[in-house]
């Protein structure tokens, strides 16, 4: 007698008091949705713009030119033996990635309200997708940095191998801040206006257009309370063959603060996630 085999679809159980491990297991099960959201964000980013993806190249180059003129030519800030455009662009790489990803992730839950109120999936996927979509712009900017280094005759040394570590440090800080602002933006829409202001303020107080070596030694640790200081210094150190100065106690402080922000961000997001569909 023949035995009829039937395939059963995966059963999804939503348990309000399920252990945390179940949540992270669900996050892995929905990884295809994460990649779909990343692909969608990349495809619509420059849709209906006149020059399309050229903005990815044009924006960092224009910012580099503006900072070089203001800080290098007019203010005559020191850059050591590094051409000022290279110093600026090495700082713009992590800052532009951080600013774009934080801006997109902070509004990601509100922007996907229709999706959030219709089906279940781990909501953490939404801000993570916005952050990962910004990696595409970072890769393009890194290619531009490579072209500039060749133009100025800079060859990357062994320190280039440390670049992923500083990118990881930037991602820890970014994910922590992104989760906090994404959850807060659902409850308080004031953050829609606060986040752009904080990013503009952060651009001025971070060493993007100048070297952090101009900060007095006695203030370096206090200055490193801004985690992007350690990230930007690390990018310059790795890309410019050690010519960029790194204040290692500041990097250690940036790492500690970024880890604390990430852990608290995940905790706050998970608490808020339970009521997202009701208040969004």
Short mmCIF file of N, CA, C and O in Angstrom, two decimals, residues 110-227:
data_model
loop_
_atom_site.label_atom_id
_atom_site.label_comp_id
_atom_site.label_asym_id
_atom_site.label_seq_id
_atom_site.Cartn_x
_atom_site.Cartn_y
_atom_site.Cartn_z
N UNK A 110 8.51 54.29 11.37
CA UNK A 110 7.38 55.13 10.96
C UNK A 110 7.16 54.99 9.45
O UNK A 110 6.02 54.93 8.97
N UNK A 111 8.24 54.92 8.69
CA UNK A 111 8.12 54.79 7.24
C UNK A 111 7.55 53.46 6.79
O UNK A 111 7.07 53.34 5.66
N UNK A 112 7.63 52.44 7.64
CA UNK A 112 7.09 51.11 7.30
C UNK A 112 5.89 50.77 8.17
O UNK A 112 5.65 49.61 8.49
N UNK A 113 5.12 51.80 8.56
CA UNK A 113 3.98 51.59 9.47
C UNK A 113 2.97 50.60 8.90
O UNK A 113 2.44 49.75 9.62
N UNK A 114 2.69 50.70 7.60
CA UNK A 114 1.70 49.79 7.00
C UNK A 114 2.13 48.34 7.11
O UNK A 114 1.30 47.45 7.35
N UNK A 115 3.43 48.09 6.94
CA UNK A 115 3.93 46.72 7.04
C UNK A 115 3.89 46.22 8.48
O UNK A 115 3.51 45.08 8.76
N UNK A 116 4.23 47.10 9.41
CA UNK A 116 4.31 46.69 10.82
C UNK A 116 2.95 46.33 11.41
O UNK A 116 2.86 45.52 12.32
N UNK A 117 1.89 46.97 10.92
CA UNK A 117 0.57 46.74 11.49
C UNK A 117 -0.17 45.58 10.85
O UNK A 117 -1.28 45.26 11.25
N UNK A 118 0.45 44.94 9.84
CA UNK A 118 -0.28 43.88 9.12
C UNK A 118 0.25 42.48 9.41
O UNK A 118 -0.53 41.54 9.51
N UNK A 119 1.54 42.31 9.51
CA UNK A 119 2.11 40.97 9.69
C UNK A 119 3.12 40.97 10.82
O UNK A 119 3.69 42.02 11.18
N UNK A 120 3.36 39.75 11.34
CA UNK A 120 4.37 39.63 12.40
C UNK A 120 5.73 39.31 11.79
O UNK A 120 5.85 38.52 10.87
N UNK A 121 6.72 39.95 12.29
CA UNK A 121 8.13 39.60 12.06
C UNK A 121 8.93 40.39 13.09
O UNK A 121 8.43 41.40 13.63
N UNK A 122 10.13 39.98 13.42
CA UNK A 122 10.93 40.74 14.39
C UNK A 122 11.17 42.16 13.87
O UNK A 122 11.78 42.36 12.82
N UNK A 123 10.67 43.15 14.60
CA UNK A 123 10.74 44.55 14.12
C UNK A 123 12.17 45.06 14.01
O UNK A 123 12.42 46.06 13.33
N UNK A 124 13.10 44.39 14.66
CA UNK A 124 14.50 44.78 14.61
C UNK A 124 15.03 44.77 13.18
O UNK A 124 16.00 45.46 12.83
N UNK A 125 14.37 43.97 12.32
CA UNK A 125 14.79 43.85 10.94
C UNK A 125 14.70 45.18 10.20
O UNK A 125 15.54 45.49 9.34
N UNK A 126 13.72 46.01 10.55
CA UNK A 126 13.48 47.25 9.79
C UNK A 126 14.65 48.25 9.94
O UNK A 126 15.22 48.68 8.93
N UNK A 127 15.03 48.66 11.18
CA UNK A 127 16.18 49.58 11.27
C UNK A 127 17.49 48.94 10.81
O UNK A 127 18.34 49.63 10.23
N UNK A 128 17.65 47.62 11.03
CA UNK A 128 18.87 46.96 10.55
C UNK A 128 18.96 47.01 9.02
O UNK A 128 20.04 47.23 8.46
N UNK A 129 17.82 46.84 8.35
CA UNK A 129 17.80 46.92 6.89
C UNK A 129 18.21 48.30 6.39
O UNK A 129 18.95 48.43 5.41
N UNK A 130 17.73 49.35 7.08
CA UNK A 130 18.10 50.72 6.68
C UNK A 130 19.60 50.96 6.86
O UNK A 130 20.23 51.64 6.04
N UNK A 131 20.15 50.41 7.94
CA UNK A 131 21.59 50.59 8.17
C UNK A 131 22.41 49.85 7.12
O UNK A 131 23.37 50.38 6.55
N UNK A 132 22.02 48.59 6.82
CA UNK A 132 22.77 47.81 5.84
C UNK A 132 22.70 48.42 4.44
O UNK A 132 23.66 48.34 3.66
N UNK A 133 21.57 49.08 4.12
CA UNK A 133 21.44 49.71 2.79
C UNK A 133 22.46 50.83 2.61
O UNK A 133 22.90 51.11 1.49
N UNK A 134 22.85 51.47 3.71
CA UNK A 134 23.83 52.56 3.63
C UNK A 134 25.25 52.06 3.39
O UNK A 134 26.14 52.86 3.07
N UNK A 135 25.47 50.74 3.57
CA UNK A 135 26.80 50.19 3.32
C UNK A 135 27.18 50.34 1.84
O UNK A 135 28.36 50.48 1.50
N UNK A 136 26.16 50.35 0.96
CA UNK A 136 26.45 50.49 -0.48
C UNK A 136 27.15 51.82 -0.75
O UNK A 136 28.15 51.88 -1.49
N UNK A 137 26.65 52.91 -0.16
CA UNK A 137 27.28 54.22 -0.33
C UNK A 137 28.70 54.22 0.24
O UNK A 137 29.60 54.86 -0.31
N UNK A 138 28.89 53.51 1.36
CA UNK A 138 30.22 53.45 1.97
C UNK A 138 31.21 52.76 1.04
O UNK A 138 32.36 53.20 0.90
N UNK A 139 30.77 51.69 0.38
CA UNK A 139 31.66 50.96 -0.53
C UNK A 139 32.06 51.87 -1.69
O UNK A 139 33.24 51.91 -2.11
N UNK A 140 31.10 52.64 -2.22
CA UNK A 140 31.41 53.57 -3.32
C UNK A 140 32.41 54.62 -2.85
O UNK A 140 33.37 54.97 -3.55
N UNK A 141 32.20 55.14 -1.63
CA UNK A 141 33.12 56.16 -1.09
C UNK A 141 34.52 55.59 -0.86
O UNK A 141 35.52 56.28 -1.06
N UNK A 142 34.59 54.32 -0.43
CA UNK A 142 35.91 53.69 -0.26
C UNK A 142 36.64 53.57 -1.59
O UNK A 142 37.86 53.76 -1.66
N UNK A 143 35.89 53.27 -2.66
CA UNK A 143 36.50 53.21 -3.99
C UNK A 143 37.02 54.59 -4.40
O UNK A 143 38.11 54.71 -4.98
N UNK A 144 36.25 55.65 -4.08
CA UNK A 144 36.70 57.01 -4.36
C UNK A 144 37.97 57.34 -3.58
O UNK A 144 38.90 57.98 -4.09
N UNK A 145 38.01 56.89 -2.30
CA UNK A 145 39.19 57.12 -1.47
C UNK A 145 40.41 56.45 -2.09
O UNK A 145 41.51 57.02 -2.11
N UNK A 146 40.20 55.24 -2.62
CA UNK A 146 41.30 54.54 -3.28
C UNK A 146 41.82 55.33 -4.48
O UNK A 146 43.04 55.43 -4.70
N UNK A 147 40.89 55.91 -5.26
CA UNK A 147 41.30 56.72 -6.41
C UNK A 147 42.07 57.96 -5.98
O UNK A 147 43.08 58.32 -6.61
N UNK A 148 41.62 58.62 -4.90
CA UNK A 148 42.32 59.81 -4.41
C UNK A 148 43.71 59.46 -3.90
O UNK A 148 44.68 60.21 -4.10
N UNK A 149 43.83 58.31 -3.22
CA UNK A 149 45.15 57.90 -2.71
C UNK A 149 46.11 57.64 -3.85
O UNK A 149 47.29 58.00 -3.77
N UNK A 150 45.63 57.03 -4.92
CA UNK A 150 46.49 56.82 -6.08
C UNK A 150 46.88 58.15 -6.71
O UNK A 150 48.03 58.35 -7.14
N UNK A 151 45.94 59.09 -6.77
CA UNK A 151 46.19 60.41 -7.36
C UNK A 151 47.30 61.15 -6.60
O UNK A 151 48.15 61.80 -7.20
N UNK A 152 47.27 61.04 -5.25
CA UNK A 152 48.26 61.74 -4.43
C UNK A 152 49.49 60.87 -4.13
O UNK A 152 50.37 61.28 -3.37
N UNK A 153 49.53 59.66 -4.66
CA UNK A 153 50.70 58.79 -4.47
C UNK A 153 50.78 58.16 -3.10
O UNK A 153 51.87 57.83 -2.63
N UNK A 154 49.62 57.93 -2.46
CA UNK A 154 49.59 57.27 -1.15
C UNK A 154 49.29 55.80 -1.36
O UNK A 154 48.28 55.44 -1.97
N UNK A 155 50.17 54.93 -0.83
CA UNK A 155 49.91 53.50 -0.88
C UNK A 155 49.51 53.01 0.51
O UNK A 155 50.17 53.36 1.50
N UNK A 156 48.43 52.22 0.60
CA UNK A 156 48.02 51.73 1.92
C UNK A 156 49.06 50.77 2.49
O UNK A 156 49.62 49.94 1.77
N UNK A 157 49.31 50.87 3.79
CA UNK A 157 50.27 49.98 4.46
C UNK A 157 49.55 48.85 5.18
O UNK A 157 48.37 48.59 4.96
N UNK A 158 50.28 48.21 6.10
CA UNK A 158 49.70 47.08 6.85
C UNK A 158 48.56 47.52 7.76
O UNK A 158 47.71 46.73 8.16
N UNK A 159 48.53 48.83 8.10
CA UNK A 159 47.47 49.32 8.99
C UNK A 159 46.09 49.23 8.34
O UNK A 159 45.08 49.32 9.03
N UNK A 160 46.06 49.09 7.02
CA UNK A 160 44.77 48.97 6.32
C UNK A 160 43.99 47.76 6.83
O UNK A 160 42.75 47.76 6.80
N UNK A 161 44.70 46.74 7.32
CA UNK A 161 44.02 45.54 7.83
C UNK A 161 43.19 45.85 9.06
O UNK A 161 42.29 45.07 9.41
N UNK A 162 43.48 46.98 9.74
CA UNK A 162 42.72 47.34 10.95
C UNK A 162 41.45 48.10 10.61
O UNK A 162 40.64 48.36 11.51
N UNK A 163 41.26 48.46 9.33
CA UNK A 163 40.09 49.26 8.96
C UNK A 163 38.76 48.58 9.33
O UNK A 163 37.85 49.25 9.84
N UNK A 164 38.60 47.25 9.10
CA UNK A 164 37.32 46.62 9.50
C UNK A 164 37.02 46.76 11.00
O UNK A 164 35.86 46.80 11.39
N UNK A 165 38.06 46.81 11.84
CA UNK A 165 37.82 46.95 13.28
C UNK A 165 37.21 48.32 13.60
O UNK A 165 36.30 48.43 14.43
N UNK A 166 37.71 49.37 12.92
CA UNK A 166 37.14 50.69 13.17
C UNK A 166 35.75 50.82 12.53
O UNK A 166 34.91 51.57 13.02
N UNK A 167 35.52 50.09 11.42
CA UNK A 167 34.18 50.05 10.84
C UNK A 167 33.21 49.34 11.79
O UNK A 167 32.06 49.75 11.94
N UNK A 168 33.71 48.28 12.45
CA UNK A 168 32.89 47.58 13.44
C UNK A 168 32.56 48.50 14.61
O UNK A 168 31.41 48.53 15.10
N UNK A 169 33.55 49.29 15.06
CA UNK A 169 33.31 50.24 16.15
C UNK A 169 32.25 51.26 15.75
O UNK A 169 31.34 51.58 16.54
N UNK A 170 32.34 51.75 14.51
CA UNK A 170 31.34 52.70 14.01
C UNK A 170 29.95 52.04 13.97
O UNK A 170 28.95 52.67 14.34
N UNK A 171 29.90 50.76 13.56
CA UNK A 171 28.61 50.07 13.46
C UNK A 171 27.99 49.83 14.83
O UNK A 171 26.76 49.89 14.97
N UNK A 172 28.82 49.56 15.85
CA UNK A 172 28.28 49.37 17.20
C UNK A 172 27.58 50.65 17.67
O UNK A 172 26.46 50.61 18.18
N UNK A 173 28.27 51.78 17.50
CA UNK A 173 27.69 53.06 17.90
C UNK A 173 26.45 53.38 17.08
O UNK A 173 25.41 53.82 17.61
N UNK A 174 26.54 53.11 15.78
CA UNK A 174 25.41 53.41 14.87
C UNK A 174 24.18 52.57 15.21
O UNK A 174 23.06 53.10 15.29
N UNK A 175 24.36 51.27 15.42
CA UNK A 175 23.23 50.39 15.72
C UNK A 175 22.59 50.78 17.05
O UNK A 175 21.35 50.81 17.17
N UNK A 176 23.41 51.09 18.05
CA UNK A 176 22.85 51.50 19.34
C UNK A 176 22.03 52.76 19.22
O UNK A 176 20.88 52.83 19.68
N UNK A 177 22.60 53.79 18.57
CA UNK A 177 21.87 55.06 18.41
C UNK A 177 20.65 54.87 17.51
O UNK A 177 19.58 55.44 17.77
N UNK A 178 20.80 54.07 16.44
CA UNK A 178 19.68 53.86 15.51
C UNK A 178 18.49 53.19 16.18
O UNK A 178 17.33 53.56 15.93
N UNK A 179 18.75 52.18 17.04
CA UNK A 179 17.66 51.50 17.73
C UNK A 179 16.96 52.43 18.71
O UNK A 179 15.73 52.43 18.83
N UNK A 180 17.75 53.22 19.44
CA UNK A 180 17.15 54.19 20.38
C UNK A 180 16.23 55.16 19.64
O UNK A 180 15.06 55.35 20.02
N UNK A 181 16.75 55.79 18.59
CA UNK A 181 15.98 56.83 17.90
C UNK A 181 14.79 56.24 17.12
O UNK A 181 13.75 56.87 17.01
N UNK A 182 14.96 55.02 16.55
CA UNK A 182 13.85 54.41 15.82
C UNK A 182 12.67 54.15 16.75
O UNK A 182 11.51 54.42 16.40
N UNK A 183 12.96 53.65 17.95
CA UNK A 183 11.89 53.36 18.91
C UNK A 183 11.30 54.66 19.48
O UNK A 183 10.07 54.79 19.62
N UNK A 184 12.16 55.62 19.80
CA UNK A 184 11.65 56.88 20.35
C UNK A 184 10.83 57.66 19.33
O UNK A 184 9.85 58.34 19.68
N UNK A 185 11.21 57.55 18.05
CA UNK A 185 10.50 58.28 17.00
C UNK A 185 9.06 57.79 16.83
O UNK A 185 8.19 58.55 16.38
N UNK A 186 8.80 56.54 17.19
CA UNK A 186 7.44 56.02 17.10
C UNK A 186 6.54 56.67 18.15
O UNK A 186 5.39 57.03 17.88
N UNK A 187 7.08 56.85 19.37
CA UNK A 187 6.28 57.41 20.46
C UNK A 187 6.28 58.94 20.44
O UNK A 187 5.29 59.56 20.80
N UNK A 188 7.41 59.52 20.07
CA UNK A 188 7.53 60.99 20.10
C UNK A 188 8.06 61.45 18.74
O UNK A 188 9.25 61.29 18.45
N UNK A 189 7.20 62.04 17.92
CA UNK A 189 7.61 62.44 16.57
C UNK A 189 8.54 63.65 16.59
O UNK A 189 9.01 64.09 15.54
N UNK A 190 8.81 64.18 17.80
CA UNK A 190 9.79 65.29 17.91
C UNK A 190 11.16 64.85 17.38
O UNK A 190 11.93 65.67 16.91
N UNK A 191 11.44 63.54 17.50
CA UNK A 191 12.76 63.05 17.09
C UNK A 191 12.96 63.14 15.58
O UNK A 191 14.08 63.06 15.10
N UNK A 192 11.86 63.31 14.83
CA UNK A 192 11.99 63.53 13.39
C UNK A 192 12.76 64.82 13.11
O UNK A 192 13.46 64.95 12.12
N UNK A 193 12.62 65.80 14.02
CA UNK A 193 13.31 67.08 13.86
C UNK A 193 14.60 67.12 14.69
O UNK A 193 15.52 67.86 14.34
N UNK A 194 14.63 66.35 15.77
CA UNK A 194 15.80 66.38 16.64
C UNK A 194 17.01 65.67 16.02
O UNK A 194 18.15 66.15 16.13
N UNK A 195 16.77 64.54 15.34
CA UNK A 195 17.89 63.77 14.78
C UNK A 195 18.69 64.57 13.75
O UNK A 195 19.93 64.61 13.82
N UNK A 196 18.05 65.26 12.76
CA UNK A 196 18.85 66.08 11.83
C UNK A 196 19.64 67.16 12.53
O UNK A 196 20.79 67.45 12.15
N UNK A 197 19.07 67.76 13.60
CA UNK A 197 19.81 68.79 14.34
C UNK A 197 21.02 68.18 15.03
O UNK A 197 22.13 68.75 14.99
N UNK A 198 20.84 67.01 15.66
CA UNK A 198 21.96 66.36 16.34
C UNK A 198 23.07 65.97 15.36
O UNK A 198 24.25 66.09 15.68
N UNK A 199 22.68 65.53 14.16
CA UNK A 199 23.68 65.16 13.16
C UNK A 199 24.46 66.39 12.68
O UNK A 199 25.67 66.33 12.48
N UNK A 200 23.75 67.51 12.51
CA UNK A 200 24.43 68.75 12.10
C UNK A 200 25.38 69.23 13.19
O UNK A 200 26.52 69.62 12.91
N UNK A 201 24.91 69.16 14.43
CA UNK A 201 25.76 69.54 15.57
C UNK A 201 26.96 68.61 15.68
O UNK A 201 28.10 69.04 15.92
N UNK A 202 26.72 67.30 15.48
CA UNK A 202 27.80 66.32 15.57
C UNK A 202 28.86 66.53 14.51
O UNK A 202 30.05 66.28 14.74
N UNK A 203 28.45 66.99 13.31
CA UNK A 203 29.42 67.25 12.25
C UNK A 203 30.40 68.34 12.65
O UNK A 203 31.60 68.26 12.34
N UNK A 204 29.91 69.36 13.36
CA UNK A 204 30.77 70.47 13.78
C UNK A 204 31.72 70.07 14.91
O UNK A 204 32.86 70.56 14.97
N UNK A 205 31.26 69.21 15.83
CA UNK A 205 32.10 68.88 16.99
C UNK A 205 32.96 67.64 16.75
O UNK A 205 33.78 67.29 17.60
N UNK A 206 32.77 66.95 15.62
CA UNK A 206 33.60 65.78 15.29
C UNK A 206 34.75 66.22 14.39
O UNK A 206 34.61 67.18 13.62
N UNK A 207 35.89 65.53 14.44
CA UNK A 207 37.07 65.94 13.65
C UNK A 207 36.97 65.52 12.19
O UNK A 207 37.84 64.81 11.68
N UNK A 208 35.91 65.97 11.51
CA UNK A 208 35.72 65.60 10.10
C UNK A 208 36.54 66.52 9.19
O UNK A 208 37.28 66.07 8.32
N UNK A 209 36.43 67.84 9.42
CA UNK A 209 37.12 68.80 8.56
C UNK A 209 38.49 69.17 9.06
O UNK A 209 39.19 69.97 8.42
N UNK A 210 38.91 68.64 10.20
CA UNK A 210 40.22 68.95 10.77
C UNK A 210 40.74 67.73 11.52
O UNK A 210 39.98 66.78 11.78
N UNK A 211 42.02 67.76 11.86
CA UNK A 211 42.60 66.65 12.61
C UNK A 211 42.34 66.84 14.10
O UNK A 211 42.42 67.96 14.62
N UNK A 212 42.06 65.76 14.82
CA UNK A 212 41.82 65.86 16.26
C UNK A 212 43.10 66.19 17.02
O UNK A 212 43.06 66.45 18.22
N UNK A 213 44.25 66.20 16.29
CA UNK A 213 45.51 66.57 16.93
C UNK A 213 45.53 68.03 17.37
O UNK A 213 46.36 68.42 18.21
N UNK A 214 44.62 68.87 16.83
CA UNK A 214 44.57 70.28 17.23
C UNK A 214 43.93 70.45 18.61
O UNK A 214 44.02 71.52 19.20
N UNK A 215 43.29 69.39 19.11
CA UNK A 215 42.67 69.45 20.44
C UNK A 215 43.77 69.29 21.49
O UNK A 215 44.60 68.38 21.38
N UNK A 216 43.85 70.17 22.48
CA UNK A 216 44.89 70.06 23.51
C UNK A 216 44.88 68.68 24.18
O UNK A 216 43.82 68.08 24.37
N UNK A 217 46.07 68.20 24.53
CA UNK A 217 46.22 66.85 25.08
C UNK A 217 45.35 66.65 26.32
O UNK A 217 44.78 65.57 26.53
N UNK A 218 45.26 67.70 27.15
CA UNK A 218 44.50 67.56 28.39
C UNK A 218 42.99 67.41 28.15
O UNK A 218 42.25 67.02 29.05
N UNK A 219 42.53 67.74 26.92
CA UNK A 219 41.10 67.65 26.60
C UNK A 219 40.77 66.43 25.74
O UNK A 219 39.60 66.21 25.42
N UNK A 220 41.80 65.64 25.36
CA UNK A 220 41.56 64.55 24.40
C UNK A 220 40.60 63.50 24.94
O UNK A 220 39.74 63.00 24.20
N UNK A 221 40.75 63.13 26.22
CA UNK A 221 39.87 62.09 26.77
C UNK A 221 38.43 62.58 26.84
O UNK A 221 37.49 61.85 26.51
N UNK A 222 38.26 63.84 27.26
CA UNK A 222 36.91 64.41 27.31
C UNK A 222 36.33 64.50 25.90
O UNK A 222 35.14 64.21 25.68
N UNK A 223 37.16 64.87 24.93
CA UNK A 223 36.71 64.97 23.53
C UNK A 223 36.27 63.60 23.00
O UNK A 223 35.38 63.50 22.16
N UNK A 224 36.90 62.54 23.53
CA UNK A 224 36.59 61.19 23.07
C UNK A 224 35.27 60.66 23.62
O UNK A 224 34.89 59.52 23.30
N UNK A 225 34.58 61.46 24.44
CA UNK A 225 33.23 61.04 24.85
C UNK A 225 32.31 60.98 23.64
O UNK A 225 31.25 60.35 23.70
N UNK A 226 32.68 61.67 22.56
CA UNK A 226 32.00 61.51 21.27
C UNK A 226 32.61 60.29 20.59
O UNK A 226 33.75 60.35 20.12
N UNK A 227 31.90 59.15 20.52
CA UNK A 227 32.51 57.93 19.97
C UNK A 227 33.01 58.07 18.55
O UNK A 227 33.90 57.32 18.12
#
